[in-house]
Amino acid sequence: MMGFFVWAHRGAAVDAPENTLVAFAAAEAAGADGIELDVHLSRDGVLVVIHDEWVERTTDGWGRVAELRLAELRRLDAGSWFSPRFSGEPIPVLDEVLDWAGDRLRLNIEIKEAAAGGALLDLLPHYPRAQVLVSSFDHRLLAELRRRDARLPLGFLFEDDSWRRVLRRALVCGAESLHPREDCVSRPLVAACKDNGLALYPWTVDDPGRIRALRRLQVDGLFTNDPFAVSCKRN
Ligand code: G3P
Ligand code: MG
């Protein structure tokens, strides 16, 4: 059985602007085992790493990601909103994150819109060394990905008390893991995951007391914005 797995949520998001290469490098330096990131599709069909459907919150631009071309997205500053120290940090394209991670770090690629699913299946064969876990709240999309790729590791996200239904869907798809919002974790859920060989990775947990409680419940790891705080207390 693997040890407790620390996923850096959007990178080390307490230390650096979320979903940027500098946040991912900070996560690796902090001892994270893997990095969670969010992907959307640009207007011209390129997978870009950003959480929101709109660029306003995390860049100096405006508009929907899906309506902006890659060249327009790449001109945006995705760092200054967090701190002037990160001025000019761009929105990454997924290719460069896969190149950067190599086989050192696992990447949890969270698909934020269905249109990105096909593009991801087209991209991943170019990165045979990549260690990925693909997740989404869109369980139909995950089922479609499974139909098109029998081996892609899949994680089922959810944020309500529907875990029995999600578990059934995940088992039908041969998923690797369930990713509940952290307050949806319960003893029966942990037991059902263990019985069925699914890993359980709750999100997003930064509070040390809550992290201890989840570890006592024997989840397999968790998503945190502060991977240093978690990974240095892991053993
Ligand atoms: O993948 C875990 C978590 O990132 C899901 O929610 O909104 O932070 O993408 P969100
Ligand atoms: Mg996410």
XYZ file of N, CA and C and ligand atoms in Angstrom:
716
model
N 0.849 -1.203 0.000
C 0.000 0.000 0.000
C 0.887 1.256 0.000
N 0.561 2.182 -0.879
C 1.332 3.420 -0.954
C 1.163 4.256 0.300
N 2.118 5.163 0.523
C 1.971 6.072 1.655
C 0.914 7.135 1.382
N 0.807 8.045 2.326
C -0.178 9.123 2.216
C 0.216 10.068 1.074
N -0.689 10.285 0.131
C -0.350 10.997 -1.102
C -0.763 12.464 -0.999
N 0.213 13.341 -1.163
C -0.048 14.785 -1.059
C -0.173 15.383 -2.460
N -1.396 15.823 -2.763
C -1.661 16.512 -4.030
C -1.628 18.016 -3.774
N -0.802 18.724 -4.504
C -0.778 20.189 -4.388
C -1.903 20.761 -5.253
N -2.863 21.378 -4.598
C -4.069 21.862 -5.269
C -3.774 23.136 -6.060
N -3.877 23.048 -7.376
C -3.532 24.147 -8.291
C -2.054 24.536 -8.113
N -1.214 23.599 -7.688
C 0.170 23.901 -7.310
C 0.215 24.250 -5.843
N 1.323 24.884 -5.422
C 1.393 25.345 -4.022
C 0.685 26.696 -3.973
N -0.647 26.641 -3.937
C -1.430 27.860 -4.158
C -1.371 28.837 -2.991
N -0.832 28.427 -1.834
C -0.642 29.424 -0.770
C 0.594 30.279 -1.021
N 1.515 29.770 -1.817
C 2.798 30.456 -1.991
C 2.953 31.159 -3.327
N 2.122 30.825 -4.287
C 2.343 31.309 -5.658
C 0.991 31.323 -6.389
N 0.912 32.058 -7.495
C -0.379 32.136 -8.205
C -0.815 30.769 -8.734
N -2.032 30.401 -8.395
C -2.568 29.074 -8.731
C -2.419 28.760 -10.218
N -2.247 27.455 -10.500
C -2.238 26.978 -11.893
C -1.212 27.689 -12.773
N -0.030 27.960 -12.203
C 1.078 28.480 -13.019
C 2.292 27.589 -12.795
N 3.255 27.686 -13.711
C 4.456 26.848 -13.571
C 5.221 27.181 -12.300
N 5.181 28.432 -11.880
C 5.901 28.783 -10.658
C 5.223 28.140 -9.438
N 3.905 28.012 -9.478
C 3.195 27.324 -8.385
C 3.484 25.822 -8.415
N 3.659 25.277 -9.603
C 3.956 23.849 -9.704
C 5.384 23.571 -9.217
N 6.324 24.449 -9.575
C 7.697 24.275 -9.089
C 7.737 24.398 -7.566
N 6.956 25.330 -7.024
C 6.907 25.493 -5.563
C 6.334 24.235 -4.915
N 5.368 23.610 -5.568
C 4.774 22.371 -5.027
C 5.801 21.252 -4.995
N 6.567 21.146 -6.054
C 7.604 20.102 -6.069
C 8.633 20.373 -4.958
N 9.045 21.629 -4.841
C 10.023 21.973 -3.800
C 9.460 21.703 -2.408
N 8.153 21.817 -2.264
C 7.505 21.602 -0.961
C 7.314 20.128 -0.640
N 7.659 19.256 -1.572
C 7.574 17.823 -1.285
C 6.267 17.171 -1.687
N 5.474 17.847 -2.521
C 4.220 17.228 -2.996
C 4.539 15.985 -3.828
N 3.626 15.030 -3.774
C 3.762 13.831 -4.614
C 3.175 14.057 -5.999
N 2.181 14.925 -6.054
C 1.513 15.181 -7.318
C 0.914 16.569 -7.307
N 0.491 17.006 -8.478
C -0.071 18.342 -8.642
C -1.433 18.229 -9.310
N -2.399 18.903 -8.709
C -3.721 19.015 -9.334
C -3.757 20.307 -10.127
N -4.291 20.242 -11.338
C -4.444 21.437 -12.165
C -5.745 21.329 -12.954
N -6.234 22.475 -13.416
C -7.529 22.539 -14.102
C -7.311 22.924 -15.557
N -8.049 22.274 -16.459
C -7.850 22.612 -17.868
C -9.143 23.020 -18.569
N -8.980 23.995 -19.449
C -10.013 24.439 -20.390
C -9.401 24.407 -21.787
N -10.286 24.568 -22.765
C -9.856 24.597 -24.155
C -9.936 26.036 -24.671
N -8.858 26.495 -25.309
C -8.900 27.826 -25.923
C -9.798 27.795 -27.164
N -10.073 28.972 -27.692
C -10.936 29.055 -28.884
C -10.352 28.263 -30.049
N -9.018 28.253 -30.135
C -8.381 27.514 -31.224
C -7.937 26.109 -30.796
N -8.553 25.585 -29.746
C -8.433 24.149 -29.477
C -7.192 23.709 -28.727
N -6.578 24.612 -27.947
C -5.391 24.237 -27.178
C -5.775 24.121 -25.699
N -5.275 23.073 -25.045
C -5.562 22.881 -23.614
C -4.714 23.835 -22.792
N -5.382 24.683 -22.018
C -4.686 25.654 -21.179
C -5.061 25.417 -19.716
N -4.137 25.805 -18.840
C -4.269 25.487 -17.425
C -4.790 26.707 -16.682
N -6.054 26.651 -16.327
C -6.707 27.761 -15.615
C -7.966 27.186 -14.979
N -8.340 27.711 -13.828
C -9.484 27.144 -13.112
C -10.821 27.635 -13.646
N -10.959 28.958 -13.759
C -12.277 29.527 -14.046
C -12.587 29.473 -15.541
N -13.875 29.548 -15.829
C -14.334 29.660 -17.218
C -13.941 31.032 -17.798
N -13.841 32.028 -16.933
C -13.501 33.400 -17.311
C -12.105 33.729 -16.787
N -11.406 34.645 -17.466
C -10.019 34.916 -17.076
C -9.873 36.020 -16.020
N -10.981 36.710 -15.681
C -10.863 37.913 -14.852
C -10.204 37.704 -13.485
N -10.582 36.653 -12.791
C -10.124 36.517 -11.399
C -8.605 36.335 -11.313
N -8.019 35.608 -12.240
C -6.613 35.227 -12.072
C -5.685 35.813 -13.150
N -6.212 36.752 -13.952
C -5.320 37.412 -14.916
C -5.699 38.892 -15.019
N -4.937 39.611 -15.836
C -5.244 41.029 -16.056
C -6.142 41.230 -17.284
N -6.703 40.145 -17.813
C -7.555 40.263 -18.995
C -9.014 40.062 -18.657
N -9.835 39.958 -19.695
C -11.246 39.665 -19.482
C -11.761 38.823 -20.641
N -12.813 38.077 -20.354
C -13.423 37.240 -21.383
C -13.419 35.778 -20.986
N -14.126 34.990 -21.805
C -14.194 33.546 -21.561
C -13.000 32.866 -22.209
N -12.427 31.898 -21.511
C -11.284 31.161 -22.054
C -11.654 30.591 -23.423
N -12.865 30.041 -23.526
C -13.273 29.371 -24.761
C -13.434 30.327 -25.933
N -13.478 31.630 -25.639
C -13.626 32.610 -26.719
C -12.325 33.340 -27.028
N -11.253 32.965 -26.345
C -9.958 33.618 -26.574
C -9.002 32.636 -27.255
N -8.243 33.149 -28.203
C -7.251 32.305 -28.873
C -6.031 32.161 -27.977
N -5.243 31.113 -28.266
C -4.064 30.855 -27.433
C -3.162 32.091 -27.370
N -2.929 32.730 -28.520
C -2.029 33.891 -28.527
C -2.552 34.980 -27.591
N -3.875 35.140 -27.543
C -4.452 36.160 -26.654
C -4.301 35.738 -25.190
N -4.543 34.471 -24.918
C -4.413 33.971 -23.539
C -2.962 34.089 -23.057
N -2.019 33.821 -23.956
C -0.610 33.822 -23.556
C -0.092 35.229 -23.268
N -0.778 36.230 -23.771
C -0.346 37.609 -23.484
C -0.770 38.062 -22.090
N -1.653 37.305 -21.454
C -2.188 37.739 -20.160
C -1.187 37.485 -19.035
N -1.311 38.307 -18.018
C -0.468 38.187 -16.820
C -1.276 37.434 -15.759
N -0.843 36.205 -15.462
C -1.579 35.362 -14.505
C -0.902 35.347 -13.141
N 0.024 36.292 -12.924
C 0.766 36.299 -11.665
C 0.532 37.515 -10.793
N 0.327 38.692 -11.414
C 0.279 39.949 -10.640
C -0.872 40.002 -9.657
N -1.996 39.361 -9.981
C -3.143 39.400 -9.064
C -2.765 38.821 -7.706
N -1.787 37.903 -7.711
C -1.378 37.229 -6.474
C -0.334 38.067 -5.742
N 0.654 38.554 -6.496
C 1.700 39.403 -5.926
C 2.505 39.991 -7.080
N 2.983 41.254 -6.920
C 3.816 41.840 -7.981
C 5.074 41.011 -8.246
N 5.476 40.205 -7.257
C 6.661 39.341 -7.451
C 6.483 38.389 -8.632
N 5.228 38.076 -8.958
C 4.967 37.087 -10.015
C 4.467 37.743 -11.303
N 4.715 39.018 -11.423
C 4.262 39.764 -12.596
C 4.751 39.111 -13.890
N 3.835 38.966 -14.847
C 4.205 38.430 -16.156
C 4.143 36.920 -16.254
N 3.840 36.246 -15.152
C 3.727 34.783 -15.201
C 2.560 34.413 -16.119
N 2.810 33.586 -17.141
C 1.724 33.309 -18.097
C 0.804 32.172 -17.667
N -0.339 32.097 -18.316
C -1.193 30.903 -18.241
C -0.430 29.779 -18.939
N -0.199 28.643 -18.274
C 0.532 27.570 -18.969
C -0.357 26.856 -19.987
N 0.259 26.333 -21.034
C -0.440 25.342 -21.849
C -0.135 23.982 -21.225
N -1.046 23.034 -21.389
C -0.856 21.745 -20.720
C 0.406 21.044 -21.212
N 0.729 21.201 -22.486
C 1.960 20.572 -23.027
C 3.183 20.908 -22.180
N 3.314 22.181 -21.849
C 4.547 22.566 -21.149
C 4.549 22.035 -19.724
N 3.394 21.849 -19.128
C 3.362 21.262 -17.780
C 3.734 19.776 -17.866
N 3.224 19.095 -18.881
C 3.581 17.673 -19.062
C 5.079 17.547 -19.323
N 5.628 18.445 -20.149
C 7.079 18.442 -20.401
C 7.847 18.663 -19.107
N 7.398 19.629 -18.341
C 8.092 19.986 -17.094
C 8.041 18.836 -16.082
N 6.879 18.210 -15.945
C 6.723 17.174 -14.910
C 7.453 15.890 -15.278
N 7.569 15.606 -16.577
C 8.229 14.358 -16.976
C 7.600 13.187 -16.252
N 8.437 12.323 -15.695
C 7.891 11.226 -14.893
C 8.185 11.441 -13.410
N 8.571 12.680 -13.029
C 8.916 12.950 -11.627
C 7.689 13.055 -10.738
N 6.683 13.726 -11.266
C 5.520 14.063 -10.454
C 4.258 13.601 -11.158
N 3.315 13.134 -10.372
C 2.033 12.781 -10.964
C 1.194 14.047 -11.175
N 0.464 14.094 -12.248
C -0.416 15.231 -12.522
C -1.863 14.773 -12.487
N -2.673 15.424 -11.657
C -4.111 15.211 -11.678
C -4.710 16.316 -12.550
N -5.101 15.929 -13.748
C -5.647 16.880 -14.707
C -7.162 16.888 -14.537
N -7.681 18.008 -14.014
C -9.132 18.120 -13.830
C -9.740 18.811 -15.041
N -10.623 18.113 -15.719
C -11.251 18.652 -16.927
C -12.453 19.486 -16.515
N -12.411 20.755 -16.879
C -13.470 21.680 -16.470
C -14.587 21.798 -17.492
N -14.376 21.350 -18.716
C -15.442 21.424 -19.721
C -15.311 20.232 -20.651
N -16.452 19.699 -21.059
C -16.446 18.451 -21.821
C -15.604 18.544 -23.085
N -15.593 19.717 -23.715
C -14.857 19.852 -24.983
C -13.374 19.563 -24.818
N -12.878 19.694 -23.608
C -11.447 19.474 -23.378
C -11.094 17.981 -23.336
N -12.097 17.135 -23.166
C -11.816 15.703 -23.002
C -11.159 15.075 -24.225
N -11.728 15.326 -25.394
C -11.163 14.753 -26.619
C -9.768 15.278 -26.885
N -9.583 16.583 -26.651
C -8.257 17.176 -26.872
C -7.226 16.531 -25.950
N -7.646 16.206 -24.741
C -6.717 15.572 -23.806
C -6.341 14.164 -24.287
N -7.333 13.423 -24.769
C -7.024 12.081 -25.281
C -6.078 12.154 -26.477
N -6.200 13.194 -27.279
C -5.291 13.352 -28.420
C -3.886 13.731 -27.972
N -3.806 14.474 -26.874
C -2.497 14.985 -26.429
C -1.667 13.944 -25.675
N -2.317 13.170 -24.808
C -1.555 12.327 -23.877
C -0.617 11.318 -24.548
N -0.968 10.735 -25.696
C -0.025 9.795 -26.315
C 1.331 10.416 -26.671
N 1.379 11.758 -26.771
C 2.656 12.420 -27.045
C 3.543 12.470 -25.805
N 2.994 12.080 -24.670
C 3.741 12.125 -23.399
C 3.681 10.760 -22.722
N 4.345 9.761 -23.310
C 4.204 8.392 -22.791
C 4.762 8.211 -21.381
N 5.656 9.113 -20.952
C 6.217 8.956 -19.597
C 5.349 9.630 -18.535
N 4.392 10.413 -18.976
C 3.595 11.186 -18.019
C 2.796 10.254 -17.112
N 2.716 10.659 -15.852
C 1.890 9.911 -14.892
C 0.679 10.779 -14.595
N -0.433 10.419 -15.195
C -1.604 11.290 -15.051
C -2.754 10.563 -14.363
N -3.586 11.353 -13.751
C -4.869 10.904 -13.211
C -5.860 11.962 -13.686
N -6.835 11.563 -14.478
C -7.767 12.512 -15.090
C -9.057 12.520 -14.284
N -9.485 13.704 -13.855
C -10.691 13.776 -13.020
C -11.665 14.801 -13.567
N -12.917 14.667 -13.116
C -13.945 15.630 -13.515
C -15.176 15.448 -12.626
N -15.935 16.545 -12.494
C -17.267 16.438 -11.901
C -18.256 15.880 -12.923
N -17.882 15.886 -14.186
C -18.755 15.438 -15.277
C -18.552 13.933 -15.483
N -19.404 13.148 -14.839
C -19.190 11.693 -14.844
C -19.532 11.071 -16.190
N -20.415 11.702 -16.939
C -20.670 11.215 -18.307
C -19.431 11.359 -19.162
N -18.755 12.467 -18.990
C -17.510 12.677 -19.741
C -16.489 11.601 -19.368
N -16.375 11.307 -18.074
C -15.414 10.273 -17.659
C -15.774 8.927 -18.288
N -17.071 8.620 -18.335
C -17.495 7.362 -18.967
C -17.131 7.354 -20.452
N -17.277 8.501 -21.101
C -16.923 8.602 -22.525
C -15.404 8.435 -22.714
N -14.644 9.033 -21.826
C -13.184 8.859 -21.911
C -12.822 7.382 -21.747
N -13.503 6.708 -20.828
C -13.223 5.286 -20.628
C -13.546 4.462 -21.880
N -14.666 4.846 -22.566
C -14.993 4.118 -23.804
C -13.881 4.283 -24.827
N -13.247 5.457 -24.826
C -12.233 5.726 -25.851
C -10.840 5.323 -25.431
N -10.622 5.123 -24.135
C -9.292 4.737 -23.642
C -9.490 3.798 -22.457
N -9.158 2.537 -22.678
C -9.454 1.506 -21.671
C -8.581 1.620 -20.429
N -7.471 2.362 -20.528
C -6.506 2.332 -19.412
C -6.276 3.659 -18.714
N -6.876 4.701 -19.205
C -6.627 6.015 -18.617
C -7.063 6.030 -17.144
N -6.170 6.382 -16.216
C -6.581 6.463 -14.805
C -7.599 7.592 -14.589
N -8.712 7.261 -13.959
C -9.813 8.219 -13.808
C -10.156 8.452 -12.336
N -10.472 9.698 -12.010
C -10.918 10.061 -10.661
C -12.258 10.769 -10.726
N -13.194 10.343 -9.865
C -14.558 10.897 -9.872
C -14.708 11.951 -8.784
N -14.922 13.183 -9.204
C -15.124 14.294 -8.275
C -16.599 14.393 -7.878
N -16.844 14.758 -6.617
C -18.213 15.067 -6.203
C -18.199 15.956 -4.968
N -19.352 16.594 -4.716
C -19.401 17.566 -3.612
C -20.749 17.544 -2.913
N -21.340 16.362 -2.810
C -22.603 16.234 -2.087
C -22.623 14.861 -1.426
N -23.822 14.442 -0.980
C -23.870 13.173 -0.241
C -24.222 11.987 -1.148
N -23.917 12.122 -2.445
C -24.327 11.101 -3.419
C -23.264 10.019 -3.611
N -22.444 9.759 -2.589
C -21.273 8.930 -2.841
C -21.605 7.514 -3.300
N -22.765 6.982 -2.888
C -23.088 5.607 -3.318
C -23.278 5.549 -4.836
N -23.972 6.559 -5.363
C -24.179 6.609 -6.813
C -22.840 6.836 -7.538
N -22.021 7.741 -6.989
C -20.728 8.025 -7.614
C -19.848 6.775 -7.583
N -19.885 6.070 -6.471
C -19.077 4.841 -6.354
C -19.486 3.829 -7.425
N -20.806 3.677 -7.625
C -21.263 2.721 -8.660
C -20.752 3.130 -10.040
N -20.871 4.407 -10.340
C -20.395 4.890 -11.649
C -18.891 4.666 -11.793
N -18.167 4.949 -10.727
C -16.709 4.816 -10.776
C -16.307 3.358 -10.988
N -17.030 2.452 -10.339
C -16.690 1.030 -10.485
C -17.004 0.555 -11.907
N -18.129 0.997 -12.444
C -18.479 0.616 -13.829
C -17.367 1.066 -14.787
N -16.794 2.229 -14.510
C -15.746 2.786 -15.382
C -14.359 2.241 -15.081
N -14.220 1.446 -14.059
C -12.876 1.002 -13.689
C -12.003 2.164 -13.261
N -12.581 3.067 -12.461
C -11.832 4.251 -12.016
C -10.792 3.870 -10.970
N -9.860 4.805 -10.772
C -8.833 4.616 -9.740
C -9.269 5.186 -8.401
N -10.017 6.299 -8.442
C -10.200 7.042 -7.189
C -11.491 7.845 -7.169
N -11.932 8.150 -5.935
C -13.005 9.117 -5.701
C -12.397 10.364 -5.070
N -12.909 11.535 -5.485
C -12.391 12.811 -4.991
C -13.548 13.618 -4.411
N -13.909 13.375 -3.146
C -15.016 14.108 -2.543
C -14.561 15.456 -1.975
N -15.473 16.432 -1.946
C -15.192 17.607 -1.115
C -14.964 17.110 0.303
N -14.048 17.742 1.000
C -13.568 17.141 2.245
C -14.669 16.903 3.291
N -15.699 17.739 3.291
C -16.755 17.546 4.295
C -17.721 16.428 3.900
N -17.519 15.801 2.767
C -18.350 14.657 2.351
C -17.734 13.321 2.764
N -16.583 13.374 3.423
C -15.932 12.117 3.821
C -16.600 11.572 5.084
N -16.885 10.289 5.058
C -17.510 9.631 6.213
C -16.880 8.251 6.361
N -17.081 7.653 7.540
C -16.553 6.295 7.728
C -17.108 5.311 6.703
N -18.429 5.319 6.437
C -18.932 4.374 5.419
C -18.301 4.585 4.040
N -18.056 5.843 3.677
C -17.414 6.101 2.377
C -15.995 5.527 2.360
N -15.241 5.767 3.427
C -13.876 5.231 3.481
C -13.913 3.705 3.383
N -14.819 3.096 4.126
C -14.894 1.626 4.124
C -15.278 1.106 2.748
N -16.240 1.770 2.094
C -16.678 1.307 0.765
C -15.542 1.428 -0.248
N -14.774 2.495 -0.167
C -13.643 2.649 -1.092
C -12.620 1.540 -0.859
N -12.315 1.269 0.402
C -11.328 0.214 0.690
C -11.851 -1.134 0.200
N -13.130 -1.417 0.462
C -13.708 -2.697 0.022
C -13.630 -2.877 -1.488
N -13.718 -1.759 -2.200
C -13.791 -1.838 -3.666
C -12.489 -1.461 -4.370
N -11.437 -1.272 -3.579
C -10.128 -1.005 -4.180
C -9.999 0.361 -4.834
N -10.783 1.329 -4.379
C -10.671 2.688 -4.906
C -9.912 3.559 -3.914
N -9.022 4.402 -4.421
C -8.362 5.381 -3.554
C -9.330 6.523 -3.265
N -9.128 7.164 -2.117
C -10.004 8.268 -1.700
C -9.142 9.492 -1.407
N -9.360 10.555 -2.217
C -8.568 11.774 -2.097
C -9.496 12.979 -1.918
N -9.761 13.411 -0.694
C -10.620 14.584 -0.499
C -9.915 15.906 -0.824
N -10.729 16.930 -1.118
C -10.229 18.270 -1.415
C -11.078 19.267 -0.641
N -10.641 20.445 -0.437
C -9.258 20.908 -0.429
C -8.983 21.241 1.026
N -7.929 20.735 1.591
C -7.765 20.735 3.040
C -6.446 21.408 3.423
N -6.577 22.532 4.135
C -5.382 23.238 4.593
C -5.299 23.287 6.119
N -6.426 23.067 6.789
C -6.448 23.180 8.250
C -5.775 21.961 8.887
N -4.752 22.186 9.726
C -3.990 21.052 10.277
C -4.856 20.071 11.071
N -5.836 20.606 11.822
C -6.699 19.711 12.601
C -7.542 18.826 11.697
N -8.065 19.413 10.635
C -8.886 18.633 9.695
C -8.016 17.600 8.948
N -6.805 17.992 8.639
C -5.888 17.047 7.978
C -5.638 15.853 8.897
N -5.399 16.135 10.174
C -5.178 15.022 11.124
C -6.406 14.126 11.197
N -7.579 14.744 11.242
C -8.821 13.953 11.346
C -9.001 13.062 10.118
N -8.721 13.606 8.943
C -8.875 12.803 7.719
C -7.854 11.678 7.677
N -6.674 11.954 8.168
C -5.661 10.881 8.207
C -6.083 9.778 9.158
N -6.685 10.179 10.271
C -7.178 9.153 11.205
C -8.271 8.306 10.550
N -9.062 8.922 9.688
C -10.100 8.163 8.972
C -9.511 7.253 7.899
N -8.229 7.438 7.630
C -7.491 6.599 6.680
C -7.866 6.845 5.225
N -8.026 8.129 4.893
C -8.072 8.448 3.467
C -6.675 8.197 2.895
N -6.572 8.090 1.573
C -5.304 7.693 0.957
C -4.377 8.869 0.676
N -4.914 10.056 0.819
C -4.157 11.277 0.557
C -5.155 12.413 0.517
N -4.694 13.591 0.137
C -5.646 14.704 0.012
C -5.058 15.802 -0.856
N -5.937 16.726 -1.224
C -5.544 17.914 -1.985
C -5.405 19.072 -1.005
N -4.274 19.761 -1.095
C -4.048 20.894 -0.217
C -3.385 22.025 -0.984
N -3.727 23.271 -0.589
C -3.044 24.439 -1.158
C -1.677 24.646 -0.528
N -1.402 23.917 0.557
C -0.185 24.130 1.348
C 0.580 22.808 1.475
N 1.136 22.325 0.375
C 1.749 20.990 0.413
C 2.928 20.888 1.373
N 3.625 22.008 1.609
C 4.760 21.924 2.529
C 4.285 21.533 3.923
N 3.214 22.201 4.380
C 2.711 21.922 5.738
C 2.287 20.483 5.872
N 1.743 19.888 4.830
C 1.248 18.509 4.922
C 2.398 17.521 4.743
N 3.224 17.758 3.726
C 4.237 16.739 3.423
C 5.290 16.660 4.515
N 5.570 17.763 5.221
C 6.610 17.678 6.242
C 6.098 16.972 7.508
N 4.780 16.779 7.605
C 4.231 16.056 8.766
C 3.734 14.673 8.381
N 4.099 14.259 7.168
C 3.469 13.046 6.639
C 3.859 11.797 7.410
N 5.096 11.740 7.915
C 5.541 10.466 8.490
C 5.456 10.436 10.025
O -9.844 18.467 -7.991
C -10.152 18.919 -6.712
C -10.690 20.329 -6.726
O -9.811 21.116 -7.485
C -12.081 20.445 -7.288
O -12.608 21.738 -7.198
O -13.124 24.021 -7.935
O -10.935 23.555 -6.859
O -11.405 22.728 -9.157
P -11.990 23.067 -7.817
Mg -9.573 21.635 -9.534
